[in-house]
Amino acid sequence: MIKEFKAPAPERLPEAFECSWKSPSNIALVKYWGKKEEQIPANPSISFTLDHCATTTLLRCTRKEGRGVAFDLLFEGQPKPSFKPKIEKFLERILPYMPFLEDYHLEIDTSNSFPHSSGIASSASGMSALALCLMSLEKALNAGMSDEYFSKKASFLARLGSGSACRSVEGPVVSWGAHANIDGSSDLYGTVFKESIHEFFLGYQDTILLVDKGEKQVSSTVGHGLMHGHAYAPARFDQAHHNLAALLDVMKRGDRDAFTAIVESEALTLHAMMMSSNPYFILMKPNTLEIINRVWAYREKNDSGLCFTLDAGANVHLLYPEVEKEAVTRFIEAELVDFCQQGQYICDRVGKGAEQLS
Ligand code: DP6
């Protein structure tokens, strides 16, 4: 139990409460891959918070009698039984930090800005939006809470739902995991960067090429588990510390090409870890490789900051400076859409973090 995050006894328990938050997704630049008990990351990571790809959650609470968590889960207004076990596990896990949850029946109504079957994971934005709603409830019971504590505990709770979710509460750049060079960094919640990031990177675009819109071949829980006993894990965890330190320096200086080199190496290392684990997986598709090769060819010909990163799947995130938006869009339309399922891609950019809607 982390005492700092245990809610004090409520000053009041209103009969009903309602709130809504919209929380964005994020894209990791240095990847979180491997975790210990209680959602503690095996290495520190850092991400761009996105802007358009987001989950909106409406939470309605009504007083109830009796113990235990009780909730209904709606996805786009309709009951969604398949999402329930994950949310139930999450609510039970955070109950010691929010004992008042037992005093309410919760109705959680959630929807995503991106299509459900796009192969884009909604756990980061979804868990972050829910954690923020629950913090609004906690604030309604204990009015004197500081904004800083509100965000910190929201990130702490979101992590208990899905690790990467703790990087979605705020923006534009958030690290997670204790790191020697980052004051106040913690394995328990995200740390925000703004002033120390060169303006150039704050305008970065993220175009997500939907190469494979199917279900994930390997769930993140299974994927993280593959790092236990992995022959290369200790070296990988050291490398992540090193890459994070280097990337922060690069982002401070505004060094475009050094950024590209670290980000692409991180993406390929993530996939190399999966390819060399036991059992092993190849999560890239032939079209993923086609796109990567075309990006490299484009950079050969143009003085460009266009680079790619990958999550634990086949989709490709293209990251590039705002000034290149028109040129890169032309390139995508001319050379890359054919490698996307049904020619689909999603245009996003670096964003500011979650916002309260009501
Ligand atoms: C490859 O946060 O989805 O996207 O903590 O098990 O919910 P859980 O895992 P999750 O893992 C994300 C892994 C990644 C890299 C990253 O976002 O850092």
mmCIF file of C-alpha atoms and ligand atoms in Angstrom, residues 26-35 39 43 45-47 86 93 121 123-124 127 158-167 176 216 219-224 270-271 274 310-313, ligand 1:
data_model
loop_
_atom_site.group_PDB
_atom_site.id
_atom_site.type_symbol
_atom_site.label_atom_id
_atom_site.label_comp_id
_atom_site.label_asym_id
_atom_site.label_seq_id
_atom_site.Cartn_x
_atom_site.Cartn_y
_atom_site.Cartn_z
ATOM 1 C CA ASN A 26 -0.112 8.094 -26.333
ATOM 2 C CA ILE A 27 2.727 6.766 -28.461
ATOM 3 C CA ALA A 28 5.903 5.575 -26.744
ATOM 4 C CA LEU A 29 9.252 6.806 -28.044
ATOM 5 C CA VAL A 30 11.256 4.704 -25.560
ATOM 6 C CA LYS A 31 9.192 1.572 -24.990
ATOM 7 C CA TYR A 32 7.833 -0.005 -21.820
ATOM 8 C CA TRP A 33 8.231 -3.741 -22.356
ATOM 9 C CA GLY A 34 8.488 -5.944 -19.273
ATOM 10 C CA LYS A 35 6.950 -5.445 -15.847
ATOM 11 C CA GLN A 39 2.365 -2.911 -12.599
ATOM 12 C CA ASN A 43 12.437 -0.017 -17.397
ATOM 13 C CA SER A 45 9.684 4.812 -20.892
ATOM 14 C CA ILE A 46 8.644 8.112 -22.492
ATOM 15 C CA SER A 47 5.838 9.052 -24.873
ATOM 16 C CA LYS A 86 -10.819 -6.074 -16.913
ATOM 17 C CA ARG A 93 -7.232 -3.412 -7.332
ATOM 18 C CA ALA A 121 -5.346 -0.293 -28.329
ATOM 19 C CA SER A 123 -6.456 0.594 -22.876
ATOM 20 C CA ALA A 124 -4.205 3.635 -22.363
ATOM 21 C CA MET A 127 -7.959 3.514 -18.249
ATOM 22 C CA ALA A 158 -4.403 4.562 -14.474
ATOM 23 C CA ARG A 159 -1.118 2.622 -14.220
ATOM 24 C CA LEU A 160 -2.850 -0.007 -12.083
ATOM 25 C CA GLY A 161 -5.305 -0.493 -14.982
ATOM 26 C CA SER A 162 -2.751 -0.486 -17.812
ATOM 27 C CA GLY A 163 0.871 0.585 -17.499
ATOM 28 C CA SER A 164 1.033 2.902 -20.496
ATOM 29 C CA ALA A 165 -2.216 4.603 -19.362
ATOM 30 C CA CYS A 166 -0.287 6.541 -16.700
ATOM 31 C CA ARG A 167 1.373 8.473 -19.549
ATOM 32 C CA TRP A 176 7.168 6.856 -16.513
ATOM 33 C CA LYS A 216 -3.812 -8.208 -31.248
ATOM 34 C CA SER A 219 -1.947 -9.383 -25.550
ATOM 35 C CA SER A 220 0.253 -6.899 -23.739
ATOM 36 C CA THR A 221 0.040 -8.970 -20.538
ATOM 37 C CA VAL A 222 1.438 -12.014 -22.346
ATOM 38 C CA GLY A 223 3.972 -9.825 -24.158
ATOM 39 C CA HIS A 224 5.351 -8.264 -20.973
ATOM 40 C CA LEU A 270 10.733 -3.932 -29.138
ATOM 41 C CA HIS A 271 10.009 -6.257 -32.037
ATOM 42 C CA MET A 274 9.397 -10.466 -29.284
ATOM 43 C CA LEU A 310 5.664 0.626 -33.798
ATOM 44 C CA ASP A 311 3.589 -0.719 -30.948
ATOM 45 C CA ALA A 312 3.173 -4.413 -30.243
ATOM 46 C CA GLY A 313 1.451 -4.930 -33.601
HETATM 47 C C1 DP6 B 1 4.353 -1.817 -26.708
HETATM 48 O O1 DP6 B 1 0.427 -0.562 -21.226
HETATM 49 O O2 DP6 B 1 -0.695 -2.049 -22.929
HETATM 50 O O3 DP6 B 1 2.718 -0.137 -26.261
HETATM 51 O O4 DP6 B 1 0.481 -2.645 -18.505
HETATM 52 O O5 DP6 B 1 -0.111 -4.854 -19.490
HETATM 53 O O6 DP6 B 1 -1.663 -2.894 -19.786
HETATM 54 P P1 DP6 B 1 -0.225 -3.361 -19.622
HETATM 55 O O7 DP6 B 1 0.538 -3.053 -20.983
HETATM 56 P P2 DP6 B 1 0.421 -1.835 -21.979
HETATM 57 O O8 DP6 B 1 1.811 -2.021 -22.766
HETATM 58 C C2 DP6 B 1 2.183 -1.117 -23.758
HETATM 59 C C3 DP6 B 1 3.373 -1.616 -24.470
HETATM 60 C C4 DP6 B 1 3.795 -0.830 -25.684
HETATM 61 C C5 DP6 B 1 4.925 0.141 -25.359
HETATM 62 C C6 DP6 B 1 4.554 1.391 -24.597
HETATM 63 O O9 DP6 B 1 3.440 1.933 -24.758
HETATM 64 O O10 DP6 B 1 5.449 1.877 -23.869
#
